[in-house]
Coordinates of C-alpha atoms in Angstrom, one line a residue:
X1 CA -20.0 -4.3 1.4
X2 CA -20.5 -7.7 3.5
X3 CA -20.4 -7.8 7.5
X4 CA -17.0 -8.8 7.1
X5 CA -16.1 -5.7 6.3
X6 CA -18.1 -4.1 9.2
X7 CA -16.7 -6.7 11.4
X8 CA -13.4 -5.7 10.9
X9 CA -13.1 -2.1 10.9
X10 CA -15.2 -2.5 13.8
X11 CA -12.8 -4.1 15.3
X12 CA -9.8 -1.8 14.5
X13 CA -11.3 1.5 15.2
X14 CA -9.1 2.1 18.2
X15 CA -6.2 1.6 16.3
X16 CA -6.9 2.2 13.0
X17 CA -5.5 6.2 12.7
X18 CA -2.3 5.0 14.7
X19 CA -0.9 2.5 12.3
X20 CA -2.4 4.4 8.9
X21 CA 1.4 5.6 8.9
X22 CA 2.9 2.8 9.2
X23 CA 0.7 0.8 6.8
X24 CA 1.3 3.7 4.4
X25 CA 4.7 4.3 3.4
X26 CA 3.5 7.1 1.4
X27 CA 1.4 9.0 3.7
X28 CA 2.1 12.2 3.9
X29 CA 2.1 13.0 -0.5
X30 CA -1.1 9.9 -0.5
X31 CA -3.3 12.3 1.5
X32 CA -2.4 15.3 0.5
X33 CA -1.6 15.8 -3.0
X34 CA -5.7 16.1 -3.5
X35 CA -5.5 19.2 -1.4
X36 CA -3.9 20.8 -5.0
X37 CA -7.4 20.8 -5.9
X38 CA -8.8 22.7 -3.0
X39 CA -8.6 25.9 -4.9
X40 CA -10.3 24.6 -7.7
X41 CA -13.8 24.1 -5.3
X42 CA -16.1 26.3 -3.7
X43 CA -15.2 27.4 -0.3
X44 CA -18.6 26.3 1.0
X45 CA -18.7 23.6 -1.0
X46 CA -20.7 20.3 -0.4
X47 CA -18.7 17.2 -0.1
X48 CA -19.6 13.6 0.1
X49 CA -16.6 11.5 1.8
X50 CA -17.7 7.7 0.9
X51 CA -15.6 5.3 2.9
X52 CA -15.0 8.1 5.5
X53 CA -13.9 6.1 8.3
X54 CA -12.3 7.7 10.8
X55 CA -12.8 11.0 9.1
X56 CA -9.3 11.7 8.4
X57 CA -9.7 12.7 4.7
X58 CA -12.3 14.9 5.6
X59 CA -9.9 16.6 8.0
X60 CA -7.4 16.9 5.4
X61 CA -9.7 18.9 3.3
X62 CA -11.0 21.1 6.4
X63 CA -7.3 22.2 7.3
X64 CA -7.8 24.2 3.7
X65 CA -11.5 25.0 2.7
X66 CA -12.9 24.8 6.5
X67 CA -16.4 26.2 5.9
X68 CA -17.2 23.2 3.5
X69 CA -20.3 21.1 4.6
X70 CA -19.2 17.6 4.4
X71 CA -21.2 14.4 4.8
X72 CA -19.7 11.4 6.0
X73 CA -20.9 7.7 4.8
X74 CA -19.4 4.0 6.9
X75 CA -20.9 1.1 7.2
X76 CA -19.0 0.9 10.8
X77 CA -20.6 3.2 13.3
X78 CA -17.5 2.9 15.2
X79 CA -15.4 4.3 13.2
X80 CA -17.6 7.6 12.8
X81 CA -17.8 7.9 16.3
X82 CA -14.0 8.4 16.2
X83 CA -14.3 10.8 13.2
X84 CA -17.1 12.7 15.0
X85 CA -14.6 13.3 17.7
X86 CA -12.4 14.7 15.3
X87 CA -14.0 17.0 13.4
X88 CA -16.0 18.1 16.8
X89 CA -14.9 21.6 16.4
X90 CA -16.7 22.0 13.4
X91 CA -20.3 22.9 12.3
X92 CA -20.9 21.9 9.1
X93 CA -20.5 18.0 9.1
X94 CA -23.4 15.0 9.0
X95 CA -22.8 11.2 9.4
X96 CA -24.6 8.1 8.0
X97 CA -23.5 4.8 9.0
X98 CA -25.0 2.7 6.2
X99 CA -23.3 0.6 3.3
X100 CA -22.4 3.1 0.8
X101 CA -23.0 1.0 -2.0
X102 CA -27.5 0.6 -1.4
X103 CA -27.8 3.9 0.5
X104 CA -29.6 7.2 -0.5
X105 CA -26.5 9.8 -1.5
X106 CA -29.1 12.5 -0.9
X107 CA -28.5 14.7 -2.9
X108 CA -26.1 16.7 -5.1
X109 CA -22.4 17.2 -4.1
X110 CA -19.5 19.7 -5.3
X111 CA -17.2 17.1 -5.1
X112 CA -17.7 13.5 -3.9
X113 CA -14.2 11.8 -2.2
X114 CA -12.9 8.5 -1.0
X115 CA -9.4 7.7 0.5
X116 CA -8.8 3.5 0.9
X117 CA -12.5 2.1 0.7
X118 CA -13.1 1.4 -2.8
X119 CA -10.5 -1.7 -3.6
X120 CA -13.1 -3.5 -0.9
X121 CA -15.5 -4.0 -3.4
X122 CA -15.6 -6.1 -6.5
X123 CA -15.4 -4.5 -9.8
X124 CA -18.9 -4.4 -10.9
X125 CA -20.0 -2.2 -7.8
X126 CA -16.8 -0.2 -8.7
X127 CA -18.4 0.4 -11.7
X128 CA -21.4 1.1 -10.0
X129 CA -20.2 3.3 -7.6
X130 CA -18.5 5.8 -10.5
X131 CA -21.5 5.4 -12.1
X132 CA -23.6 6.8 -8.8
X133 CA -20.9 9.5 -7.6
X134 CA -21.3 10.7 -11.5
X135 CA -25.2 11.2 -11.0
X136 CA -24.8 12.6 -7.3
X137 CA -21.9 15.2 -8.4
X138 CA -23.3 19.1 -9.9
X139 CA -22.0 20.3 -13.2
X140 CA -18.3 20.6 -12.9
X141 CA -17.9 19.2 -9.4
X142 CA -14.6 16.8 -9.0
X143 CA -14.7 13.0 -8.1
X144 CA -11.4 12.3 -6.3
X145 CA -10.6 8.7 -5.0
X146 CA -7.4 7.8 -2.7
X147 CA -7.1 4.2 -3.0
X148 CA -5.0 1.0 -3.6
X149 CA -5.0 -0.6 -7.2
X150 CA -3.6 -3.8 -8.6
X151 CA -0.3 -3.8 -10.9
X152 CA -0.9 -3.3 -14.7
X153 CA 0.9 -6.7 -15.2
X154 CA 1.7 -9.8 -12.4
X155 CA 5.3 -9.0 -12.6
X156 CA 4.2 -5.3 -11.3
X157 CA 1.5 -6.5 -8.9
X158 CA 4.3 -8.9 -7.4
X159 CA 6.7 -5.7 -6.9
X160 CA 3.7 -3.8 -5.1
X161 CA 3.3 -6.1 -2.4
X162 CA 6.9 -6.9 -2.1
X163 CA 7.8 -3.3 -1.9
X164 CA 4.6 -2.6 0.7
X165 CA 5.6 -5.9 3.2
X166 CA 9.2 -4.7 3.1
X167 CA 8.4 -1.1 4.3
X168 CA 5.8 -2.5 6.7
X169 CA 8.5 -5.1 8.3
X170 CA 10.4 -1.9 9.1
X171 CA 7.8 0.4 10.0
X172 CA 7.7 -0.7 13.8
X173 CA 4.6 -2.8 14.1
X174 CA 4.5 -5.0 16.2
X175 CA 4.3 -8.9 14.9
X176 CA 0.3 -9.3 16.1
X177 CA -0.3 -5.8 14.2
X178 CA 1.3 -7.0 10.9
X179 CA 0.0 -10.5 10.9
X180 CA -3.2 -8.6 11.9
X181 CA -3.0 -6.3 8.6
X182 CA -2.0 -8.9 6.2
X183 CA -5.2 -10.9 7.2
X184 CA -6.9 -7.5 6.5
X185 CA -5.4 -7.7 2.7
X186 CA -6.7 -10.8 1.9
X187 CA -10.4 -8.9 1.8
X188 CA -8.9 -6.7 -1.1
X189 CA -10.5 -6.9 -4.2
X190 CA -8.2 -3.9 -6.3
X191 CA -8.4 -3.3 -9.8
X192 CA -5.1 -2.2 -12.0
X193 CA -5.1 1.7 -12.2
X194 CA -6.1 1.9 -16.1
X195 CA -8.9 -0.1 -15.7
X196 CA -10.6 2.2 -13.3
X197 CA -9.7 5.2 -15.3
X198 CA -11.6 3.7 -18.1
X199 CA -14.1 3.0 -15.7
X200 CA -14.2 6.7 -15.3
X201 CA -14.5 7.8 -18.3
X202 CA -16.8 5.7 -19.2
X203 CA -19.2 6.7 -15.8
X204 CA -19.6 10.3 -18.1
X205 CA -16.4 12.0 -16.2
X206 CA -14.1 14.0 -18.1
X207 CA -10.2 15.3 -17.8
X208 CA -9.7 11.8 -15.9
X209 CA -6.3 11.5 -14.3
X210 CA -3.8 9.9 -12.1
X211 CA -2.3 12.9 -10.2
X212 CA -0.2 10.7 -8.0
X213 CA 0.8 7.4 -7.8
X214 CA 3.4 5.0 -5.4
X215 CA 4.0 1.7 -6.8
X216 CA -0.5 0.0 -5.7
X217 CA -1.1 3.5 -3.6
X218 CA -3.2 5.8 -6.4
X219 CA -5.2 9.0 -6.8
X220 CA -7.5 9.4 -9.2
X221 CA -9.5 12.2 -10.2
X222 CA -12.4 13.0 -12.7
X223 CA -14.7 16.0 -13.6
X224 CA -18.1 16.3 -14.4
X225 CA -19.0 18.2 -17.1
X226 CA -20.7 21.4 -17.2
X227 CA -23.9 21.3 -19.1

């Protein structure tokens, strides 16, 4: 991802958490319908969280399989210094600040996630990036990505983003902070949900799905096969 990127979620940090409600109208079911799949990883599973941000995704998956060992990728160091302040209470955490895209996974992972990074890059690193998190993830481990995607068809697209600037006019920004967050749309680069699962599939994963879905707010899981 370019510096412009970096530059602004460096910029944000501070206030990045605080208005991921309100930029969200879905919050609450967006982050935590993955959690279904908790009981189908290991405890002490190894997790990659590309795109981690703040950390809160990570977080979410703590609060039910807490002895996981997560690792934590963003290309803004700020931003993990805010999620290292949150998950300070526990152990088993690790943080690169790097471009996820060019650096090292290091390693094999029981599951790889990602919650609102990937629709930042174009859709040949997409590709790319299903294609990596396919080689990085063990035999059966889950790829699970949280994300916004374009509408199947411009009439669709058109109702997304009406639908999202309505609930955001009412969410109680203020002006500067939705002005602020539409400039921040204009780097989107999202891809309609179908393409991706194809994109998926054709990476190697298996039992690809949308398990949830609100008008361009998506999750989308695959599997790994075991050899």
């Amino acid at each position: 991802m370019g510096n412009s990127i970096k530059d602004i979620f460096d910029n944000h940090a501070g206030d990045y958490d605080r208005q991921r409600k309100q930029l969200i109208p879905c919050f609450e079911d967006f982050y935590n319908v993955s959690l279904n799949l908790a009981p189908l990883i290991r405890k002490d599973a190894k997790i990659l969280d590309i795109g981690a941000g703040t950390g809160l995704f990570t977080w979410y998956f703590l609060q039910v399989i807490p002895v996981a060992r997560f690792t934590l990728i963003d290309v803004s160091e700020k931003m993990l210094k805010i999620a290292r302040y949150r998950l300070r209470d526990y152990e088993h955490t690790r943080y690169i600040a790097d471009d996820y895209i060019n650096a090292d996974f290091d390693g094999q992972y029981d599951c790889i996630i990602s919650s609102l990074s990937v629709h930042h890059l174009p859709d040949p690193e997409k590709e790319a990036l299903f294609r990596k998190s396919y080689r990085h993830l063990l035999p059966g481990g889950f790829f699970i990505n949280a994300d916004q995607v374009r509408g199947r068809t411009p009439y669709w697209d058109r109702i997304n983003k009406t639908v999202w600037k309505e609930r955001v006019e009412e969410s109680g920004l203020s002006p500067a902070e939705i002005a602020a967050a539409r400039e921040r749309v204009k780097l989107d680069k999202e891809a309609p949900l179908d393409r991706q699962l194809e994109w998926l599939t054709q990476a190697g994963f298996i039992e690809v799905e949308c398990i949830y879905k609100y008008f361009h707010f998506a999750v989308m899981v695959g599997r790994k096969p075991v050899e």
